[in-house]
XYZ file of C-alpha atoms in Angstrom:
769
model
C -20.535 40.281 -6.604
C -18.367 42.269 -4.358
C -15.236 41.452 -6.577
C -17.196 42.399 -9.633
C -19.067 45.425 -8.415
C -17.036 46.741 -5.598
C -13.540 45.802 -6.534
C -12.919 43.698 -3.431
C -14.346 40.297 -2.864
C -13.718 40.712 0.697
C -16.640 43.337 0.804
C -19.181 40.533 0.419
C -20.190 41.016 4.180
C -21.638 44.604 3.365
C -23.840 43.145 0.711
C -25.003 40.497 3.069
C -25.654 42.922 5.745
C -27.841 45.276 3.378
C -29.877 42.350 2.293
C -30.111 39.655 4.925
C -33.587 38.621 5.782
C -35.328 40.631 3.369
C -38.225 39.227 1.470
C -37.478 38.439 -2.045
C -39.861 38.167 -4.982
C -40.202 34.647 -4.465
C -41.017 34.845 -0.908
C -37.705 33.341 0.358
C -35.181 35.462 2.507
C -31.211 35.651 2.211
C -29.979 33.667 5.043
C -26.513 32.739 4.160
C -24.063 34.818 1.961
C -23.162 31.853 -0.332
C -26.938 31.162 -1.244
C -28.281 33.486 -3.857
C -31.284 32.447 -6.024
C -31.983 33.789 -9.583
C -34.153 36.491 -9.839
C -33.439 37.998 -6.173
C -32.893 41.697 -5.865
C -29.802 42.591 -3.977
C -29.127 46.193 -2.706
C -25.514 47.321 -3.275
C -23.353 49.756 -1.416
C -23.622 53.039 -3.189
C -20.093 52.891 -4.599
C -21.140 49.852 -6.651
C -20.121 49.951 -10.390
C -20.470 47.785 -13.299
C -22.909 45.808 -15.491
C -26.208 44.271 -14.230
C -27.008 47.164 -11.787
C -30.236 48.953 -11.720
C -30.740 52.111 -9.980
C -33.622 52.748 -7.397
C -37.124 53.402 -8.910
C -37.452 57.079 -8.092
C -34.143 57.685 -9.987
C -35.021 55.217 -12.882
C -38.525 56.098 -14.159
C -37.972 53.685 -17.213
C -38.188 50.764 -14.918
C -41.395 48.675 -15.219
C -44.145 49.077 -12.682
C -43.734 45.395 -11.812
C -39.879 45.759 -10.784
C -40.690 49.039 -9.079
C -43.074 47.379 -6.936
C -40.897 44.353 -6.139
C -38.152 46.808 -5.385
C -40.339 48.985 -3.101
C -41.651 45.787 -1.227
C -38.173 44.661 -0.757
C -37.105 47.904 0.535
C -39.584 47.969 3.277
C -38.447 44.449 4.737
C -35.476 43.252 6.812
C -33.582 44.718 9.756
C -32.079 47.467 7.549
C -35.231 48.750 5.979
C -34.768 52.158 7.527
C -32.075 54.315 6.506
C -31.210 52.554 3.149
C -29.808 54.875 0.839
C -31.623 55.623 -2.198
C -28.635 55.886 -4.281
C -27.744 52.127 -3.569
C -27.860 49.967 -6.521
C -29.604 46.678 -7.062
C -28.273 43.618 -8.803
C -29.701 39.783 -9.621
C -27.215 37.417 -10.367
C -27.728 33.428 -11.294
C -26.777 31.044 -8.665
C -23.957 28.753 -9.017
C -24.920 25.780 -7.200
C -28.153 23.743 -6.777
C -30.931 24.994 -4.539
C -30.430 23.413 -0.961
C -32.181 20.311 -0.229
C -35.099 21.099 2.159
C -34.565 20.129 5.752
C -36.451 17.266 7.195
C -37.571 18.150 10.806
C -38.236 14.469 11.358
C -34.824 13.381 10.410
C -32.258 16.189 11.243
C -28.601 15.492 10.379
C -26.552 15.663 13.465
C -22.770 14.864 14.125
C -24.101 11.305 14.781
C -25.981 10.637 11.876
C -24.449 9.201 8.704
C -24.710 11.116 5.507
C -26.037 8.500 2.795
C -23.626 7.773 -0.041
C -20.251 9.046 1.703
C -19.370 5.697 2.834
C -17.739 7.432 5.954
C -18.692 7.156 9.591
C -19.497 9.916 11.892
C -18.560 10.189 15.388
C -20.474 11.513 18.267
C -19.279 14.834 19.965
C -17.956 12.660 22.886
C -16.028 10.274 20.645
C -14.493 13.149 19.056
C -11.926 13.516 21.879
C -10.148 10.592 20.053
C -9.775 12.630 16.906
C -11.729 12.971 13.655
C -9.390 10.637 11.678
C -7.819 8.221 14.346
C -4.426 8.830 12.714
C -5.593 8.177 9.147
C -5.201 10.995 6.419
C -7.961 13.438 6.464
C -7.457 14.301 2.649
C -8.557 10.761 1.665
C -11.335 10.288 4.162
C -13.059 13.537 2.904
C -12.593 12.366 -0.817
C -15.063 9.525 -1.230
C -15.020 9.346 -5.061
C -11.289 9.827 -5.370
C -10.857 7.218 -2.788
C -13.130 4.695 -4.565
C -11.325 5.281 -7.682
C -7.883 4.609 -6.135
C -9.065 1.590 -4.378
C -10.581 -0.048 -7.443
C -7.597 0.629 -9.698
C -5.227 -0.799 -6.676
C -7.314 -3.979 -6.612
C -7.325 -4.282 -10.506
C -3.315 -3.848 -10.312
C -2.784 -6.431 -7.628
C -5.142 -9.133 -9.470
C -3.247 -8.464 -12.695
C 0.253 -8.830 -11.106
C -1.137 -12.103 -9.467
C -2.199 -13.550 -12.661
C 0.951 -12.472 -14.528
C 2.852 -14.103 -11.764
C 0.931 -17.188 -11.770
C 1.451 -17.614 -15.709
C 5.139 -17.086 -15.117
C 5.343 -13.469 -16.462
C 6.970 -12.527 -13.098
C 9.435 -14.939 -11.707
C 9.693 -15.982 -8.169
C 6.712 -14.844 -6.025
C 4.091 -17.018 -7.740
C 1.800 -13.729 -7.177
C -0.381 -15.000 -4.282
C 0.500 -12.548 -1.604
C 1.084 -8.828 -2.426
C 3.355 -6.883 -0.079
C 1.790 -5.897 3.160
C 1.961 -1.994 3.263
C 3.595 -0.369 6.122
C 3.988 3.100 7.541
C 2.153 5.948 5.508
C 1.492 3.481 2.654
C -0.604 1.478 5.313
C -2.306 4.357 6.554
C -3.198 5.547 3.163
C -4.649 2.100 2.209
C -6.892 2.225 5.290
C -7.868 5.734 4.471
C -9.050 4.579 1.120
C -10.879 1.768 2.674
C -12.926 4.052 5.007
C -13.456 6.885 2.671
C -14.255 5.275 -0.229
C -17.846 5.370 -1.673
C -18.020 2.788 -4.626
C -21.899 2.901 -4.489
C -21.780 6.767 -5.162
C -19.395 6.130 -8.161
C -21.783 3.424 -9.521
C -24.861 5.534 -9.250
C -22.990 8.614 -10.901
C -21.733 6.379 -13.879
C -25.341 4.745 -14.228
C -27.018 8.146 -14.108
C -24.711 9.842 -16.687
C -24.815 6.963 -19.070
C -28.564 6.496 -18.675
C -29.047 10.209 -19.436
C -27.015 9.748 -22.667
C -28.924 6.631 -23.602
C -32.120 8.465 -23.098
C -31.246 11.438 -25.170
C -30.026 9.293 -27.812
C -33.491 7.557 -27.969
C -34.971 10.775 -28.293
C -32.435 11.901 -31.074
C -31.325 14.776 -28.710
C -27.705 15.870 -28.433
C -26.134 15.872 -25.047
C -26.241 19.358 -23.386
C -23.016 20.881 -22.284
C -22.349 20.441 -18.613
C -20.244 22.686 -16.761
C -20.430 21.198 -13.277
C -22.170 18.427 -11.329
C -23.254 18.801 -7.777
C -23.766 15.694 -5.599
C -25.925 16.450 -2.588
C -25.601 14.922 0.852
C -28.691 12.976 0.273
C -27.418 11.333 -3.037
C -29.232 13.595 -5.539
C -27.323 14.757 -8.717
C -27.671 18.089 -10.109
C -26.206 19.045 -13.484
C -25.230 22.617 -14.263
C -25.867 23.087 -17.911
C -23.944 25.801 -19.977
C -27.307 26.854 -21.382
C -31.238 25.834 -21.183
C -31.789 22.544 -23.092
C -35.309 21.923 -22.686
C -37.181 19.265 -20.635
C -34.711 16.576 -19.194
C -35.795 12.956 -20.141
C -37.463 11.122 -17.289
C -36.739 10.295 -14.590
C -34.587 13.435 -14.785
C -36.440 16.570 -13.536
C -35.993 20.364 -14.033
C -33.851 21.798 -11.172
C -34.409 25.448 -9.790
C -34.123 26.953 -13.166
C -33.698 25.828 -16.707
C -29.823 25.461 -16.616
C -30.216 22.549 -13.748
C -31.370 18.971 -14.394
C -31.819 16.814 -11.260
C -31.897 13.232 -10.809
C -33.019 12.120 -7.192
C -31.028 9.229 -5.619
C -34.074 6.901 -5.666
C -34.574 7.484 -9.507
C -30.812 6.869 -9.759
C -30.997 3.581 -8.013
C -33.450 2.287 -10.635
C -31.267 2.892 -13.507
C -29.987 -0.171 -15.292
C -26.475 -0.330 -16.956
C -26.618 1.353 -20.291
C -24.423 0.258 -23.310
C -23.143 3.830 -24.077
C -19.991 5.857 -24.022
C -19.345 7.925 -20.795
C -20.899 11.220 -21.766
C -18.903 13.491 -19.164
C -15.726 11.636 -18.404
C -14.145 15.056 -17.713
C -15.935 15.571 -14.517
C -13.597 15.724 -11.505
C -14.104 16.703 -7.841
C -12.879 19.983 -6.486
C -14.283 20.059 -3.037
C -17.602 20.561 -1.013
C -19.750 23.393 -0.018
C -22.195 22.602 2.848
C -23.272 19.164 2.258
C -22.824 19.205 -1.747
C -19.725 18.061 -3.801
C -18.793 19.988 -6.871
C -17.465 18.055 -9.759
C -16.177 20.444 -12.566
C -16.170 19.302 -16.221
C -12.803 20.261 -17.266
C -13.193 19.489 -20.891
C -16.254 21.649 -21.290
C -14.828 25.027 -20.067
C -14.535 27.408 -22.802
C -10.786 28.316 -22.354
C -8.611 27.764 -19.409
C -9.198 27.082 -15.716
C -6.465 28.943 -13.670
C -5.677 27.924 -10.112
C -3.556 30.361 -7.922
C -2.140 30.056 -4.594
C 1.275 28.757 -3.153
C 3.134 25.960 -5.114
C 2.545 23.329 -2.349
C -1.320 23.907 -2.169
C -1.613 24.082 -5.961
C 0.388 20.812 -6.217
C -2.013 19.271 -3.707
C -5.092 20.143 -5.714
C -3.295 19.133 -8.927
C -2.555 15.620 -7.616
C -6.003 15.236 -6.390
C -7.413 16.292 -9.791
C -4.876 14.087 -11.699
C -5.553 10.959 -9.551
C -9.337 11.094 -9.653
C -9.157 11.659 -13.432
C -6.849 8.627 -13.968
C -9.043 6.120 -11.749
C -12.402 7.369 -11.588
C -15.305 4.957 -12.458
C -17.569 7.390 -14.469
C -15.143 7.571 -17.711
C -14.010 5.272 -20.435
C -10.796 6.315 -22.374
C -8.894 9.522 -21.744
C -5.451 11.004 -21.908
C -4.193 13.229 -19.021
C -0.964 15.080 -19.787
C 0.886 16.543 -16.758
C 3.555 19.110 -17.052
C 5.705 20.423 -14.110
C 4.749 17.594 -11.508
C 7.599 16.971 -9.066
C 6.166 13.395 -8.563
C 5.646 10.818 -11.150
C 2.114 9.748 -10.916
C 2.102 7.428 -14.121
C 1.958 4.267 -11.847
C -1.663 4.974 -11.235
C -2.652 4.730 -14.660
C 0.131 3.986 -17.377
C -2.384 3.883 -20.071
C -3.794 7.368 -19.320
C -1.159 9.519 -17.701
C 1.946 10.852 -19.534
C 4.359 13.501 -18.203
C 5.991 16.104 -20.480
C 9.345 17.852 -19.699
C 8.184 21.393 -20.421
C 6.061 23.834 -22.432
C 7.669 23.312 -25.674
C 7.084 19.738 -25.699
C 3.561 20.657 -24.752
C 2.933 23.173 -27.398
C 4.289 20.614 -30.040
C 2.246 17.975 -28.798
C -1.312 19.831 -28.260
C -0.966 22.003 -31.554
C -0.776 18.833 -33.518
C -3.774 17.216 -31.558
C -5.740 20.498 -31.832
C -5.532 20.616 -35.366
C -6.285 16.747 -35.761
C -9.369 17.104 -33.555
C -10.714 20.216 -35.332
C -10.217 18.644 -38.857
C -11.785 15.211 -37.708
C -14.855 17.168 -36.215
C -15.206 18.914 -39.418
C -14.994 15.778 -41.568
C -17.528 14.074 -39.453
C -19.984 16.983 -39.397
C -20.028 17.370 -35.572
C -19.956 20.751 -33.776
C -18.461 19.227 -30.678
C -17.017 16.165 -29.243
C -20.463 15.684 -27.353
C -22.306 14.813 -30.607
C -19.497 12.660 -31.610
C -19.695 10.583 -27.935
C -23.289 9.323 -28.579
C -25.220 7.520 -30.866
C -23.769 5.273 -33.715
C -20.651 7.895 -34.023
C -18.944 6.637 -30.996
C -14.955 7.028 -31.649
C -12.066 6.868 -29.430
C -11.028 10.317 -30.956
C -13.676 11.837 -28.856
C -12.128 10.636 -25.651
C -11.067 13.719 -23.385
C -7.557 15.130 -23.280
C -6.992 16.870 -20.133
C -3.810 19.077 -19.455
C -2.814 19.824 -16.255
C 0.202 22.333 -15.858
C 1.459 22.791 -12.462
C 4.270 24.923 -13.549
C 3.747 28.555 -13.914
C 3.788 29.730 -17.564
C 5.936 32.708 -18.687
C 4.177 35.676 -20.233
C 4.959 34.464 -23.789
C 3.906 30.886 -22.859
C 0.745 32.066 -21.164
C -0.287 33.998 -24.472
C 0.515 30.891 -26.601
C -1.412 28.682 -24.356
C -4.625 30.998 -24.387
C -4.317 30.882 -28.218
C -4.224 27.057 -28.100
C -7.190 26.769 -25.588
C -9.472 29.098 -27.365
C -11.362 26.363 -29.114
C -10.563 23.466 -26.663
C -13.953 23.199 -24.906
C -15.624 22.087 -28.325
C -12.797 19.726 -28.955
C -12.771 17.969 -25.690
C -9.493 19.638 -24.548
C -9.439 20.818 -21.018
C -6.636 22.993 -19.454
C -5.978 23.464 -15.610
C -3.076 25.865 -15.198
C -1.234 26.829 -11.868
C -0.363 30.581 -11.547
C 1.251 32.574 -8.876
C -0.886 35.463 -9.794
C -4.149 36.535 -11.456
C -5.239 37.681 -14.842
C -3.838 34.622 -16.733
C -4.617 35.181 -20.434
C -7.721 33.085 -21.727
C -8.718 31.843 -18.195
C -12.428 31.343 -18.352
C -12.750 30.451 -14.687
C -10.104 31.630 -11.942
C -9.737 29.870 -8.761
C -7.445 29.974 -5.625
C -6.242 27.729 -3.270
C -5.760 29.082 0.454
C -3.396 27.967 3.034
C -6.497 26.715 5.061
C -7.497 24.336 2.307
C -10.362 26.585 0.777
C -10.899 26.749 -2.896
C -12.276 30.317 -3.813
C -13.756 31.312 -7.153
C -15.282 34.660 -6.410
C -16.601 35.433 -9.860
C -18.492 32.100 -9.740
C -19.694 32.613 -6.250
C -17.808 29.357 -5.195
C -16.109 28.799 -1.855
C -15.400 25.264 -1.336
C -13.470 23.022 1.260
C -11.005 21.926 -1.351
C -10.246 18.213 -2.419
C -6.518 17.671 -2.163
C -3.825 15.089 -2.149
C -0.936 16.387 -0.082
C 2.579 15.390 -0.880
C 3.063 12.653 1.855
C -0.244 11.071 0.705
C 0.775 11.293 -2.849
C 3.897 9.544 -2.441
C 2.210 6.827 -0.288
C -0.490 6.184 -3.210
C 2.202 5.851 -5.624
C 4.161 3.408 -3.305
C 0.999 1.295 -3.013
C 0.512 1.012 -6.837
C 4.368 0.169 -7.518
C 4.438 -2.339 -4.618
C 1.471 -3.942 -6.086
C 3.272 -5.069 -9.064
C 6.653 -6.910 -8.174
C 9.756 -5.313 -9.683
C 7.696 -2.288 -11.369
C 9.281 0.321 -8.989
C 11.885 1.122 -6.418
C 9.428 0.315 -3.694
C 8.714 -3.137 -4.521
C 9.992 -6.070 -2.437
C 10.055 -9.551 -4.102
C 11.666 -10.933 -0.980
C 8.469 -10.677 1.015
C 9.324 -7.870 3.321
C 11.399 -7.298 6.505
C 11.463 -10.445 8.813
C 9.504 -12.420 6.270
C 10.912 -15.274 4.104
C 10.540 -14.858 0.335
C 7.360 -16.043 -0.947
C 5.810 -16.654 2.588
C 2.332 -15.864 3.552
C 1.810 -13.165 6.093
C 0.766 -15.466 8.924
C 2.610 -19.077 9.141
C 0.488 -21.399 11.068
C 2.442 -24.135 13.318
C 0.820 -27.305 11.394
C 2.088 -29.724 13.818
C 0.062 -31.494 16.374
C 1.455 -29.173 19.077
C 0.111 -26.199 17.008
C -3.493 -27.250 17.370
C -5.468 -23.691 17.677
C -7.979 -22.714 20.412
C -10.375 -21.206 17.839
C -10.650 -22.610 14.230
C -12.637 -21.019 11.555
C -13.649 -22.562 8.366
C -13.844 -19.847 5.676
C -13.086 -21.961 2.353
C -16.467 -23.220 1.855
C -19.442 -22.668 4.354
C -18.505 -20.497 7.327
C -18.014 -22.565 10.453
C -16.245 -21.858 13.858
C -14.835 -24.561 16.166
C -14.079 -23.781 19.731
C -16.428 -20.949 20.396
C -20.150 -20.854 21.364
C -22.345 -19.499 18.924
C -23.526 -16.005 19.853
C -27.063 -15.509 20.914
C -29.573 -13.048 19.038
C -29.233 -10.812 15.804
C -25.774 -9.830 16.690
C -24.258 -13.271 15.807
C -23.861 -12.245 12.089
C -22.071 -9.176 12.759
C -19.688 -10.807 14.928
C -19.118 -13.651 12.463
C -18.370 -10.925 9.833
C -16.145 -9.025 12.022
C -14.124 -12.118 12.795
C -14.012 -13.187 9.066
C -12.429 -9.656 8.388
C -9.671 -10.048 11.065
C -8.889 -13.621 9.831
C -8.352 -12.356 6.271
C -5.935 -9.381 7.771
C -3.447 -11.116 10.157
C -1.522 -7.805 9.788
C -4.100 -5.877 11.744
C -7.436 -4.087 11.023
C -7.749 -0.283 11.748
C -10.908 0.223 13.918
C -12.306 2.502 11.300
C -11.675 0.203 8.430
C -13.605 -2.503 10.520
C -16.590 -0.070 11.374
C -16.797 1.106 7.665
C -16.769 -2.520 6.485
C -19.632 -3.532 8.726
C -21.647 -0.330 8.469
C -20.718 1.158 5.103
C -23.431 3.885 5.343
C -21.890 5.169 8.699
C -22.032 4.499 12.447
C -21.672 6.063 15.740
C -18.653 5.520 17.900
C -20.563 4.051 20.799
C -22.050 1.392 18.663
C -18.659 0.429 17.019
C -17.253 0.269 20.602
C -19.854 -1.966 21.711
C -19.353 -4.228 18.847
C -15.751 -4.419 19.837
C -16.267 -5.382 23.510
C -18.795 -8.076 22.481
C -16.268 -9.446 19.991
C -13.440 -9.464 22.938
C -15.747 -11.184 25.181
C -16.763 -13.763 22.712
C -13.391 -14.625 21.580
C -12.159 -14.746 25.247
C -8.467 -15.288 26.366
C -5.675 -17.729 26.193
C -4.725 -19.913 29.186
C -2.115 -17.328 30.047
C -4.664 -14.462 30.383
C -3.840 -12.834 26.858
C -7.168 -11.463 25.004
C -7.497 -13.289 21.816
C -8.318 -9.790 20.263
C -5.759 -7.369 21.088
C -4.135 -4.042 19.498
C -0.752 -3.599 17.974
C 1.417 -0.528 18.275
C -0.535 1.515 15.750
C -3.823 0.840 17.422
C -4.991 -1.781 14.827
C -7.029 -4.648 15.901
C -5.094 -8.029 15.834
C -5.873 -11.834 16.625
C -3.776 -13.859 18.743
C -2.016 -16.706 16.999
C -4.403 -19.283 18.728
C -7.230 -18.073 16.391
C -6.688 -19.705 13.051
C -8.527 -20.263 9.908
C -8.532 -22.913 7.260
C -7.165 -20.294 4.703
C -4.264 -19.779 7.161
C -3.554 -23.524 7.144
C -3.966 -23.908 3.391
C -1.527 -21.248 2.754
C 1.153 -22.608 5.458
C 0.669 -26.238 4.015
C 1.477 -24.945 0.514
C 4.397 -22.985 1.633
C 5.914 -25.704 3.746
C 5.553 -28.110 0.870
C 7.036 -25.941 -1.755
C 9.606 -24.006 0.195
C 9.832 -25.478 3.734
C 10.276 -29.038 5.041
C 8.611 -30.542 1.793
C 11.179 -28.955 -0.575
C 13.690 -31.393 0.748
C 11.464 -34.473 1.203
C 9.380 -35.663 -1.574
C 7.145 -37.876 0.732
C 6.636 -34.851 3.089
C 5.640 -32.940 0.151
C 2.964 -35.038 -1.058
C 1.434 -35.600 2.193
C 1.319 -31.815 2.779
C -0.201 -31.074 -0.453
C -2.829 -33.741 -0.178
C -3.587 -32.423 3.305
C -3.991 -28.805 1.748
C -6.340 -29.907 -1.174
C -8.708 -31.638 1.340
C -9.301 -28.362 3.070
C -10.945 -26.976 -0.079
C -14.510 -27.291 0.370
C -15.661 -24.675 -1.981
C -15.572 -20.956 -2.676
C -14.567 -18.529 0.058
C -17.465 -17.924 2.576
C -19.884 -19.650 0.307
C -22.938 -18.991 2.470
C -22.561 -15.110 2.754
C -25.826 -13.638 3.931
C -27.712 -11.129 1.606
C -26.433 -7.547 1.989
C -23.337 -8.519 3.984
C -19.659 -8.888 3.367
C -19.686 -6.151 0.780
C -16.270 -5.209 1.715
C -14.931 -8.384 0.000
C -15.280 -6.399 -3.405
C -12.177 -4.363 -2.135
C -10.203 -7.498 -1.383
C -8.219 -9.622 -3.774
C -8.602 -12.986 -1.581
C -11.497 -14.161 -4.009
C -8.924 -14.027 -6.785
C -6.074 -15.340 -4.502
C -7.844 -18.565 -3.326
C -8.436 -19.948 -6.793
C -4.915 -19.485 -7.629
C -3.567 -21.085 -4.502
C -5.857 -23.913 -4.906
C -4.856 -24.249 -8.676
C -1.070 -24.084 -7.594
C -1.654 -26.826 -4.888
C -3.315 -28.943 -7.551
C -0.586 -28.463 -10.035
C 2.160 -29.154 -7.543
C 0.294 -32.496 -6.300
C -0.235 -33.521 -9.928
C 3.489 -33.248 -10.571
C 4.427 -34.967 -7.494
C 2.015 -38.056 -8.715
C 3.142 -37.859 -12.281
C 6.859 -38.222 -11.081
C 5.675 -41.574 -9.675
C 3.759 -42.550 -12.734
C 0.418 -42.224 -10.955
C -1.662 -40.730 -13.737
C -5.151 -41.384 -11.891
C -3.885 -39.678 -8.761
C -2.599 -36.788 -10.585
C -6.114 -36.542 -12.549
C -7.731 -36.868 -9.079
C -5.707 -33.897 -7.858
C -6.263 -31.768 -10.844
C -9.994 -32.534 -11.095
C -10.332 -31.428 -7.245
C -8.537 -28.021 -7.855
C -10.771 -27.356 -10.964
C -13.924 -27.339 -8.736
C -12.593 -24.208 -7.099
C -10.513 -22.786 -10.094
C -12.700 -23.961 -13.010
C -11.070 -21.127 -15.364
C -7.463 -21.768 -14.745
C -5.974 -22.728 -18.074
C -2.997 -24.173 -16.352
C -5.212 -26.878 -14.609
C -6.698 -28.008 -17.935
C -3.451 -28.219 -19.818
C -1.978 -30.478 -17.074
C -5.281 -32.384 -16.904
C -4.967 -32.954 -20.766
C -1.465 -34.150 -20.255
C -2.148 -36.294 -17.427
C -4.925 -37.917 -19.392
C -2.744 -38.494 -22.339
C -0.338 -40.560 -20.165
C -3.070 -42.947 -19.429
C -2.740 -44.067 -23.272
C -6.853 -44.125 -23.602
C -7.405 -41.949 -26.702
C -11.241 -42.072 -26.048
C -10.861 -40.540 -22.465
C -8.629 -37.824 -24.055
C -11.237 -37.192 -26.861
C -13.943 -36.966 -24.222
C -12.105 -34.622 -22.139
C -11.284 -32.413 -25.251
C -14.961 -32.221 -26.057
C -15.888 -31.211 -22.577
C -13.102 -28.631 -22.675
C -14.472 -27.136 -25.966
C -17.966 -27.052 -24.598
C -17.161 -25.190 -21.543
C -15.078 -22.657 -23.867
C -18.306 -21.807 -25.293
C -18.570 -18.828 -27.787
C -15.221 -17.541 -26.853
C -13.637 -20.680 -28.392
C -10.549 -22.590 -27.156
C -7.735 -20.303 -26.181
C -4.788 -20.436 -28.426
C -2.230 -22.297 -26.225
C -4.982 -24.947 -25.353
C -5.653 -25.321 -28.983
C -1.998 -25.858 -29.717
C -1.542 -28.438 -26.912
C -4.771 -30.341 -28.073
C -3.002 -30.260 -31.746
C -0.003 -31.911 -30.204
C -1.560 -34.481 -28.033
C -4.788 -35.220 -30.001
C -4.519 -34.015 -33.818
C -7.973 -35.406 -34.412
C -9.597 -33.470 -31.728
C -11.605 -31.122 -34.142
C -13.283 -34.055 -35.956
C -14.574 -35.019 -32.523
C -15.926 -31.685 -31.787
C -17.528 -31.534 -35.345
C -19.248 -34.858 -34.805
C -20.448 -33.928 -31.430
C -21.832 -30.804 -32.873
């Protein structure tokens, strides 16, 4: 308002002083400069100019009696009722954010109270002396949706690399142990674990798809959504471009007809809907008070410009690009980057592409704009939204978001404005960096300050910006490149400094002299040998904390531990009390060294005297294939046999309801079946070399109990069974394999092997059918 009517946005304080605490027509009062509701009357300084201004009633007799009475009542209220100039102007503007959630006096939010849905812990003021972030990057701790997307994508990348390695696509490492991050990459990974809010992402995705499904069922089009606000209590507010009628249940009308609202409790009741993602272009820009703003980049009618210094702009652009590339509420999309100093392609090679400059951009986007415009016309759609729902769901309606970090020249800016004129209807969004203002075609203008504030004066927005600074940006890319051996300069197929190639991060002394003081069985049901069972309800929490530490011998950041155990937040005193109980429970070694210690970075580590069966399993396999067993066939067979005996079922088979949710961020559930399968395959090979087919079949069958979907095990089981010379037995195995394959059918490579070993296998299947 100050920018529009006074020519200087910094004069907003004058407007606030004129209007604070005055009773508005709806009975409420202005208490914060950023919270203005529709229909309010705002007294303006006398030099205010421009549209939407109404003169005082005594100088504007054409104003209705109702409005005159409202202004008269308003003028009599507030601390500044006396002496307000009759020549001052009045203005009423729509609000650019959802109405604040009413405070609950019975449950005030304090620094020690976790904000639901953020997935972050909040320390008490006393604990704050240690620092808010405990050495972890604040930018990612404050970006729960971005962190969740990056963490999920990183896990998928690591699993994919393991499977490819296991199938021989990548030589050498066998893919069971991704490199352990160090330095900035380790800090960034910990920040992702602490800051991520996967539940918030899940609810947002289900809510939006559920809305699309409900509107489709009512034969109603999707409304154009400019922005979404996620409040601190988990409610979702959609800000519409224009009124779109009554929202479908359980959605409700917001504070006016341009807001639709869904309470978190209703969102949790949504089931997954089989529909395309309706608003994949939503991306987090920052927070205002306790609400997070997501801007729908593809719906903006024109260009969104971002001013500020080059470094600050780059941090915002990187955050936007990374979240768009990895978020969980979109399906397909293309993200084109121009003028980026760092290559972000490793985050999502199928989504991100870099272009060298503006000429390449204009050539590419001109062609796509023509293609989309023609396709929409041919399909009879007004916009991509009507082509994204219902029976006409096509990949051509996926958004294309263009991020131009480079400053365009005047000529390029004009060409870009012309190109973007129809972009919102076509599902193409443009975010353009600029050093100045007045970028042609800019529908929304924003500025990032050196203090990390994102300002959009004409929209009434002032946010704490979501950013991904250069150091964290490089560390994130390093995590992704290292996840895939040989894919980037940061990868290390040799296992890391001081670690033999293919070695697990923690090798156990498997001799009799290496008997541990504390032994935990994790493969199967959870059992601990060497410690007394803790008394009371805290036992389950201590067991879970120990399991997390055992699965991360490289060390666990205290904030990672606390966010894993209390994903909805915890106070520092509760976390510290748990660590003290854990230290007391684990005790000390005979030389007085505590079995729970901290390393030079402050991360929690376990002494070598605390061992799990998974540690032993990994060490036995390593020794059998690359250690002592590599030069002695007899030793190899004994070590592999001992390893397979340890496998009693899936990892932590008896997990209590609601606990161990942090395992969804881990890849150990995928590592264990691969490790067991590799052990079974190695032991089968050992027995077949000695013509012991039955022993080989026994080893493969044992491995299949833990890794039933591993195609390699079935192939070797077919070969081993074939060596017995019993066609009936082989035919029965083939029938069992076909039955297990179900509607998907037998995999092509397995089918080819069956054709080779048992050409008549299809006849047996037909007979059985």
